[in-house]
């Protein structure tokens, strides 16, 4: 139905109609609901930000883990002067250590003649007739001392040294069993004894050799000379891992701050709020510190240290300012009387000055803090992944620079008696995810992504605005491990 | 960025000062809308508060397409309609075929100011007033009104005609009384 004039006129009149409302009363009625909406929005933003941060960290860690070597850098293999003969029996696989040289076949060669030599890579001449043997693709090495009688004892459960067991070549006429078998201890009359427990799947099982084992016997398995180059020359640590490990480190980080300015009082600080929000912009945040850490073998750690944080901002303001003034007793004119004499007229002459106000400052906030962290570290050979949560206690805050207090005035915040900023802040919190690499046994490098949350304001209670910071950044650290 | 855009952006960020300014700027207009649908002032106040809360809740969804005032109007009308009692429209008879569209001379009503017109419209029965406001002032068509109030389109048309007739009668009565006063 097309609207006629009656409808159109009513529409025009009622659309323009407005009703007086007590805005303050209305605002007071809806303010709690509005606060709730704002808080939900902040929590949503904060959650979304935290989720993004976690996703980026996980993706980064996942990407970095692609470079984690899949083969262990450590391997252990039997000394080349050992030999083993494998028999298949009803009790399972029996392995006797026999001494085999190029020309010898007895097991009573003395230790003095049989120094372990990596060049002595002879295969066993006693081929094994058994159809089932030890694990494929693995060799066993033992850094055996050169004494005649020596005892190697490796705990089955605590040794972290992977034992690489070498796979025999087909030419040796050794067949590989699909499954391994555990070996029971046997003692034969020859006195050559070995108790060897080898598993296909678990490379951490240890080699246990008794002191009655002759030194000079060659392994029955071929040993790849190239493996020698990969193996560590130092003796494998067979002691159990210590309960706690300690480290100290230095770190430096860069972050980008998010500043929040809010008014405390509804109308008093309107102008200052608008001025400061329009003239100040956050730049970078630098963090430098030292930390000491104690890590339990379970992976949990506690760290404490000292750090210095610098928050940088820029204050930029450009305005014109007209100062209107007048000078008294100035000649402003002349008058001629009827007699023709001239007299001078004195009065006020305007003296207006146009000022160009331009402020361009770099404001700095220097924080000295004590961070205390609880973390969990997962060790993956030379790499480690770590997550931490920190409580940070601020010791001092010093400020430097200028902020606007009125359209034509900036105040110096460098003074110690500044009424704007606190000298000590409330505590803040941090979350961090890092990955590290041990470049030497005692030195490790780490890179960390972190998020800092500062719930408290840096301004005093009497100042009309609250000023808070959050930031996300990256830290790099160098740690010395004891 | 214009002042209005700055206001919207700051409100979306949760800036309370900007939110207060928004209330100050648009509450009068919103109150007029609420008064047209409310039975009394208290109901209008409740409608207004709920409308404002809805505006702040959904302000992030405002993408800048179209006028912000128009967007607020729509939210206010929808919020006001939540207070309309759908029971008013049950068991309505279809009277379209029985009621012609009446006309009166525009001189009878054209000289009245917006306050008088608002009073006249508010004096209509609630169920007619709602349909009249939706169709005439807020540009809903009968199909939309029918869907909103859960009535038939024909019912919407008949209520509009009834509202029109009643308003015209009121204007005529007022006009006669004014002329009588002038005569004396």
mmCIF file of C-alpha atoms in Angstrom, chain A residues 5-235:
data_model
loop_
_atom_site.group_PDB
_atom_site.id
_atom_site.type_symbol
_atom_site.label_atom_id
_atom_site.label_comp_id
_atom_site.label_asym_id
_atom_site.label_seq_id
_atom_site.Cartn_x
_atom_site.Cartn_y
_atom_site.Cartn_z
ATOM 1 C CA UNK A 5 0.353 12.293 2.720
ATOM 2 C CA UNK A 6 -1.225 11.407 6.098
ATOM 3 C CA UNK A 7 1.254 8.641 6.655
ATOM 4 C CA UNK A 8 4.207 10.510 5.269
ATOM 5 C CA UNK A 9 3.577 13.528 7.412
ATOM 6 C CA UNK A 10 3.310 11.383 10.529
ATOM 7 C CA UNK A 11 6.485 9.592 9.588
ATOM 8 C CA UNK A 12 8.349 12.852 9.083
ATOM 9 C CA UNK A 13 7.137 14.377 12.350
ATOM 10 C CA UNK A 14 7.666 11.332 14.537
ATOM 11 C CA UNK A 15 11.087 10.495 13.088
ATOM 12 C CA UNK A 16 12.393 13.922 14.007
ATOM 13 C CA UNK A 17 10.838 13.840 17.452
ATOM 14 C CA UNK A 18 13.200 13.549 20.391
ATOM 15 C CA UNK A 19 12.484 13.136 24.064
ATOM 16 C CA UNK A 20 14.527 14.614 26.857
ATOM 17 C CA UNK A 21 16.382 11.991 28.833
ATOM 18 C CA UNK A 22 18.318 12.222 32.090
ATOM 19 C CA UNK A 23 21.535 10.853 30.631
ATOM 20 C CA UNK A 24 23.404 10.496 33.926
ATOM 21 C CA UNK A 25 20.555 8.561 35.488
ATOM 22 C CA UNK A 26 20.283 6.384 32.412
ATOM 23 C CA UNK A 27 24.023 5.752 32.368
ATOM 24 C CA UNK A 28 24.007 4.844 36.048
ATOM 25 C CA UNK A 29 21.274 2.294 35.312
ATOM 26 C CA UNK A 30 23.083 0.595 32.433
ATOM 27 C CA UNK A 31 26.704 1.016 33.532
ATOM 28 C CA UNK A 32 26.965 -2.376 35.329
ATOM 29 C CA UNK A 33 25.696 -4.176 32.238
ATOM 30 C CA UNK A 34 28.069 -2.202 30.022
ATOM 31 C CA UNK A 35 30.996 -3.040 32.327
ATOM 32 C CA UNK A 36 30.116 -6.701 32.062
ATOM 33 C CA UNK A 37 30.024 -6.473 28.275
ATOM 34 C CA UNK A 38 33.403 -4.711 28.237
ATOM 35 C CA UNK A 39 34.956 -7.273 30.582
ATOM 36 C CA UNK A 40 33.653 -10.163 28.500
ATOM 37 C CA UNK A 41 35.072 -8.521 25.419
ATOM 38 C CA UNK A 42 38.480 -8.095 27.091
ATOM 39 C CA UNK A 43 38.441 -11.681 28.327
ATOM 40 C CA UNK A 44 37.482 -12.829 24.857
ATOM 41 C CA UNK A 45 40.275 -10.788 23.340
ATOM 42 C CA UNK A 46 42.692 -11.976 25.977
ATOM 43 C CA UNK A 47 41.681 -15.589 25.449
ATOM 44 C CA UNK A 48 41.918 -15.232 21.685
ATOM 45 C CA UNK A 49 45.326 -13.636 22.033
ATOM 46 C CA UNK A 50 46.504 -16.349 24.435
ATOM 47 C CA UNK A 51 45.161 -19.025 22.100
ATOM 48 C CA UNK A 52 46.963 -17.452 19.154
ATOM 49 C CA UNK A 53 50.123 -17.279 21.217
ATOM 50 C CA UNK A 54 49.828 -20.957 22.154
ATOM 51 C CA UNK A 55 49.149 -21.945 18.553
ATOM 52 C CA UNK A 56 52.122 -19.976 17.269
ATOM 53 C CA UNK A 57 54.323 -21.525 19.961
ATOM 54 C CA UNK A 58 53.152 -25.042 19.194
ATOM 55 C CA UNK A 59 53.631 -24.514 15.474
ATOM 56 C CA UNK A 60 57.083 -23.076 16.066
ATOM 57 C CA UNK A 61 58.047 -25.964 18.331
ATOM 58 C CA UNK A 62 56.652 -28.425 15.857
ATOM 59 C CA UNK A 63 58.628 -26.818 13.061
ATOM 60 C CA UNK A 64 61.805 -26.770 15.101
ATOM 61 C CA UNK A 65 61.314 -30.407 16.091
ATOM 62 C CA UNK A 66 61.641 -31.307 12.412
ATOM 63 C CA UNK A 67 65.322 -30.561 12.809
ATOM 64 C CA UNK A 68 65.738 -32.823 15.805
ATOM 65 C CA UNK A 69 67.999 -35.662 14.654
ATOM 66 C CA UNK A 70 66.189 -38.966 14.529
ATOM 67 C CA UNK A 71 69.263 -41.068 15.236
ATOM 68 C CA UNK A 72 70.948 -40.844 18.512
ATOM 69 C CA UNK A 73 74.272 -39.055 18.508
ATOM 70 C CA UNK A 74 75.528 -41.606 20.931
ATOM 71 C CA UNK A 75 76.051 -45.177 20.153
ATOM 72 C CA UNK A 76 77.831 -47.953 21.869
ATOM 73 C CA UNK A 77 79.425 -50.897 20.272
ATOM 74 C CA UNK A 78 81.453 -53.784 21.256
ATOM 75 C CA UNK A 79 85.170 -53.355 21.195
ATOM 76 C CA UNK A 80 86.655 -54.830 18.120
ATOM 77 C CA UNK A 81 88.733 -57.265 20.078
ATOM 78 C CA UNK A 82 85.795 -59.135 21.377
ATOM 79 C CA UNK A 83 84.131 -62.050 19.860
ATOM 80 C CA UNK A 84 80.922 -63.782 20.506
ATOM 81 C CA UNK A 85 79.618 -67.077 19.404
ATOM 82 C CA UNK A 86 75.917 -67.629 19.436
ATOM 83 C CA UNK A 87 74.273 -70.923 19.978
ATOM 84 C CA UNK A 88 70.696 -71.702 19.789
ATOM 85 C CA UNK A 89 69.539 -73.981 22.532
ATOM 86 C CA UNK A 90 66.431 -75.057 24.276
ATOM 87 C CA UNK A 91 67.034 -72.505 26.977
ATOM 88 C CA UNK A 92 67.179 -69.761 24.433
ATOM 89 C CA UNK A 93 70.111 -68.054 22.848
ATOM 90 C CA UNK A 94 73.429 -68.688 24.465
ATOM 91 C CA UNK A 95 76.274 -66.426 23.699
ATOM 92 C CA UNK A 96 79.762 -67.401 24.606
ATOM 93 C CA UNK A 97 82.631 -65.073 24.417
ATOM 94 C CA UNK A 98 85.524 -66.662 22.648
ATOM 95 C CA UNK A 99 88.766 -65.165 21.620
ATOM 96 C CA UNK A 100 89.292 -65.078 17.956
ATOM 97 C CA UNK A 101 92.098 -63.483 16.173
ATOM 98 C CA UNK A 102 93.195 -63.879 12.649
ATOM 99 C CA UNK A 103 95.127 -66.967 13.610
ATOM 100 C CA UNK A 104 94.073 -67.787 17.100
ATOM 101 C CA UNK A 105 91.128 -69.707 18.213
ATOM 102 C CA UNK A 106 91.581 -70.044 21.934
ATOM 103 C CA UNK A 107 90.152 -67.868 24.652
ATOM 104 C CA UNK A 108 93.184 -67.587 26.860
ATOM 105 C CA UNK A 109 95.026 -64.761 25.229
ATOM 106 C CA UNK A 110 96.380 -62.331 27.791
ATOM 107 C CA UNK A 111 95.177 -58.824 28.217
ATOM 108 C CA UNK A 112 98.544 -57.320 27.466
ATOM 109 C CA UNK A 113 98.361 -58.530 23.916
ATOM 110 C CA UNK A 114 94.861 -57.505 23.278
ATOM 111 C CA UNK A 115 94.436 -53.773 23.309
ATOM 112 C CA UNK A 116 91.166 -52.629 21.953
ATOM 113 C CA UNK A 117 91.700 -51.320 18.536
ATOM 114 C CA UNK A 118 89.217 -49.738 16.285
ATOM 115 C CA UNK A 119 91.191 -50.920 13.331
ATOM 116 C CA UNK A 120 90.796 -54.477 14.331
ATOM 117 C CA UNK A 121 87.570 -54.858 12.539
ATOM 118 C CA UNK A 122 87.559 -58.495 11.805
ATOM 119 C CA UNK A 123 84.528 -60.488 11.380
ATOM 120 C CA UNK A 124 84.044 -63.623 13.226
ATOM 121 C CA UNK A 125 85.360 -66.661 11.518
ATOM 122 C CA UNK A 126 83.076 -68.810 13.532
ATOM 123 C CA UNK A 127 79.897 -68.348 11.759
ATOM 124 C CA UNK A 128 76.799 -68.922 13.668
ATOM 125 C CA UNK A 129 74.685 -71.781 12.735
ATOM 126 C CA UNK A 130 71.816 -70.630 14.787
ATOM 127 C CA UNK A 131 68.871 -69.296 12.987
ATOM 128 C CA UNK A 132 68.029 -66.801 15.579
ATOM 129 C CA UNK A 133 70.258 -64.149 16.953
ATOM 130 C CA UNK A 134 70.424 -60.784 18.328
ATOM 131 C CA UNK A 135 68.619 -57.709 17.205
ATOM 132 C CA UNK A 136 69.073 -56.503 13.682
ATOM 133 C CA UNK A 137 70.524 -53.130 12.798
ATOM 134 C CA UNK A 138 72.354 -52.740 16.029
ATOM 135 C CA UNK A 139 75.916 -53.060 17.260
ATOM 136 C CA UNK A 140 77.099 -53.146 20.777
ATOM 137 C CA UNK A 141 80.164 -51.273 21.839
ATOM 138 C CA UNK A 142 81.765 -51.297 25.176
ATOM 139 C CA UNK A 143 84.411 -48.761 26.129
ATOM 140 C CA UNK A 144 86.311 -51.401 27.876
ATOM 141 C CA UNK A 145 89.381 -50.395 29.843
ATOM 142 C CA UNK A 146 92.602 -52.000 28.945
ATOM 143 C CA UNK A 147 93.129 -53.927 32.155
ATOM 144 C CA UNK A 148 92.958 -57.636 32.025
ATOM 145 C CA UNK A 149 90.281 -57.884 34.543
ATOM 146 C CA UNK A 150 87.802 -55.185 34.483
ATOM 147 C CA UNK A 151 84.347 -54.891 35.322
ATOM 148 C CA UNK A 152 81.750 -53.021 33.466
ATOM 149 C CA UNK A 153 78.595 -52.668 35.143
ATOM 150 C CA UNK A 154 75.827 -50.872 33.581
ATOM 151 C CA UNK A 155 72.601 -50.580 35.254
ATOM 152 C CA UNK A 156 69.845 -51.746 33.070
ATOM 153 C CA UNK A 157 67.414 -49.141 34.161
ATOM 154 C CA UNK A 158 69.328 -45.912 34.674
ATOM 155 C CA UNK A 159 71.793 -45.827 31.838
ATOM 156 C CA UNK A 160 70.741 -43.332 29.279
ATOM 157 C CA UNK A 161 73.283 -44.429 26.778
ATOM 158 C CA UNK A 162 71.645 -46.004 23.830
ATOM 159 C CA UNK A 163 73.294 -49.153 22.650
ATOM 160 C CA UNK A 164 73.502 -49.333 18.926
ATOM 161 C CA UNK A 165 73.606 -52.862 17.733
ATOM 162 C CA UNK A 166 75.075 -53.474 14.331
ATOM 163 C CA UNK A 167 73.328 -55.516 11.749
ATOM 164 C CA UNK A 168 75.402 -58.322 10.276
ATOM 165 C CA UNK A 169 75.734 -58.553 6.548
ATOM 166 C CA UNK A 170 74.233 -61.463 4.651
ATOM 167 C CA UNK A 171 77.696 -62.766 3.828
ATOM 168 C CA UNK A 172 78.244 -63.743 7.371
ATOM 169 C CA UNK A 173 75.456 -66.240 6.996
ATOM 170 C CA UNK A 174 73.695 -64.915 9.938
ATOM 171 C CA UNK A 175 70.026 -64.854 9.882
ATOM 172 C CA UNK A 176 68.137 -62.230 11.695
ATOM 173 C CA UNK A 177 65.376 -63.152 13.993
ATOM 174 C CA UNK A 178 62.175 -61.283 13.853
ATOM 175 C CA UNK A 179 62.069 -61.119 17.569
ATOM 176 C CA UNK A 180 64.738 -60.968 20.170
ATOM 177 C CA UNK A 181 65.146 -63.301 23.051
ATOM 178 C CA UNK A 182 66.560 -62.593 26.408
ATOM 179 C CA UNK A 183 69.549 -64.649 27.325
ATOM 180 C CA UNK A 184 70.084 -66.466 30.504
ATOM 181 C CA UNK A 185 73.388 -66.513 32.154
ATOM 182 C CA UNK A 186 75.514 -69.508 31.408
ATOM 183 C CA UNK A 187 78.879 -70.398 32.655
ATOM 184 C CA UNK A 188 80.963 -72.800 30.720
ATOM 185 C CA UNK A 189 84.126 -74.527 31.675
ATOM 186 C CA UNK A 190 86.289 -72.341 29.571
ATOM 187 C CA UNK A 191 85.594 -69.463 31.837
ATOM 188 C CA UNK A 192 84.535 -67.214 29.079
ATOM 189 C CA UNK A 193 81.424 -65.804 30.253
ATOM 190 C CA UNK A 194 79.217 -63.136 29.172
ATOM 191 C CA UNK A 195 75.808 -62.246 30.238
ATOM 192 C CA UNK A 196 74.358 -60.346 27.449
ATOM 193 C CA UNK A 197 70.910 -59.062 27.367
ATOM 194 C CA UNK A 198 70.027 -57.505 24.102
ATOM 195 C CA UNK A 199 66.681 -56.481 22.864
ATOM 196 C CA UNK A 200 65.581 -55.617 19.382
ATOM 197 C CA UNK A 201 63.460 -52.721 20.338
ATOM 198 C CA UNK A 202 64.988 -51.163 23.353
ATOM 199 C CA UNK A 203 68.372 -49.713 22.597
ATOM 200 C CA UNK A 204 68.805 -48.659 26.188
ATOM 201 C CA UNK A 205 69.310 -52.144 27.478
ATOM 202 C CA UNK A 206 72.757 -52.445 28.803
ATOM 203 C CA UNK A 207 75.585 -54.823 28.220
ATOM 204 C CA UNK A 208 76.706 -56.525 31.380
ATOM 205 C CA UNK A 209 80.015 -58.235 31.281
ATOM 206 C CA UNK A 210 81.631 -60.109 34.121
ATOM 207 C CA UNK A 211 85.268 -59.907 35.022
ATOM 208 C CA UNK A 212 85.953 -63.358 33.763
ATOM 209 C CA UNK A 213 85.557 -62.242 30.261
ATOM 210 C CA UNK A 214 88.755 -62.308 28.278
ATOM 211 C CA UNK A 215 89.715 -59.052 26.722
ATOM 212 C CA UNK A 216 90.882 -60.220 23.402
ATOM 213 C CA UNK A 217 87.999 -61.562 21.551
ATOM 214 C CA UNK A 218 86.580 -60.241 18.409
ATOM 215 C CA UNK A 219 82.959 -59.560 17.892
ATOM 216 C CA UNK A 220 81.181 -62.080 15.827
ATOM 217 C CA UNK A 221 79.429 -59.265 14.060
ATOM 218 C CA UNK A 222 81.015 -57.035 11.532
ATOM 219 C CA UNK A 223 81.643 -53.544 12.743
ATOM 220 C CA UNK A 224 81.417 -50.734 10.328
ATOM 221 C CA UNK A 225 84.616 -48.668 10.477
ATOM 222 C CA UNK A 226 82.611 -45.601 9.657
ATOM 223 C CA UNK A 227 80.849 -45.972 12.978
ATOM 224 C CA UNK A 228 84.082 -45.202 14.798
ATOM 225 C CA UNK A 229 83.983 -41.684 13.581
ATOM 226 C CA UNK A 230 80.530 -41.128 14.945
ATOM 227 C CA UNK A 231 81.158 -42.454 18.366
ATOM 228 C CA UNK A 232 82.171 -40.361 21.310
ATOM 229 C CA UNK A 233 85.707 -40.993 22.519
ATOM 230 C CA UNK A 234 84.924 -40.263 26.107
ATOM 231 C CA UNK A 235 83.870 -43.067 28.341
#
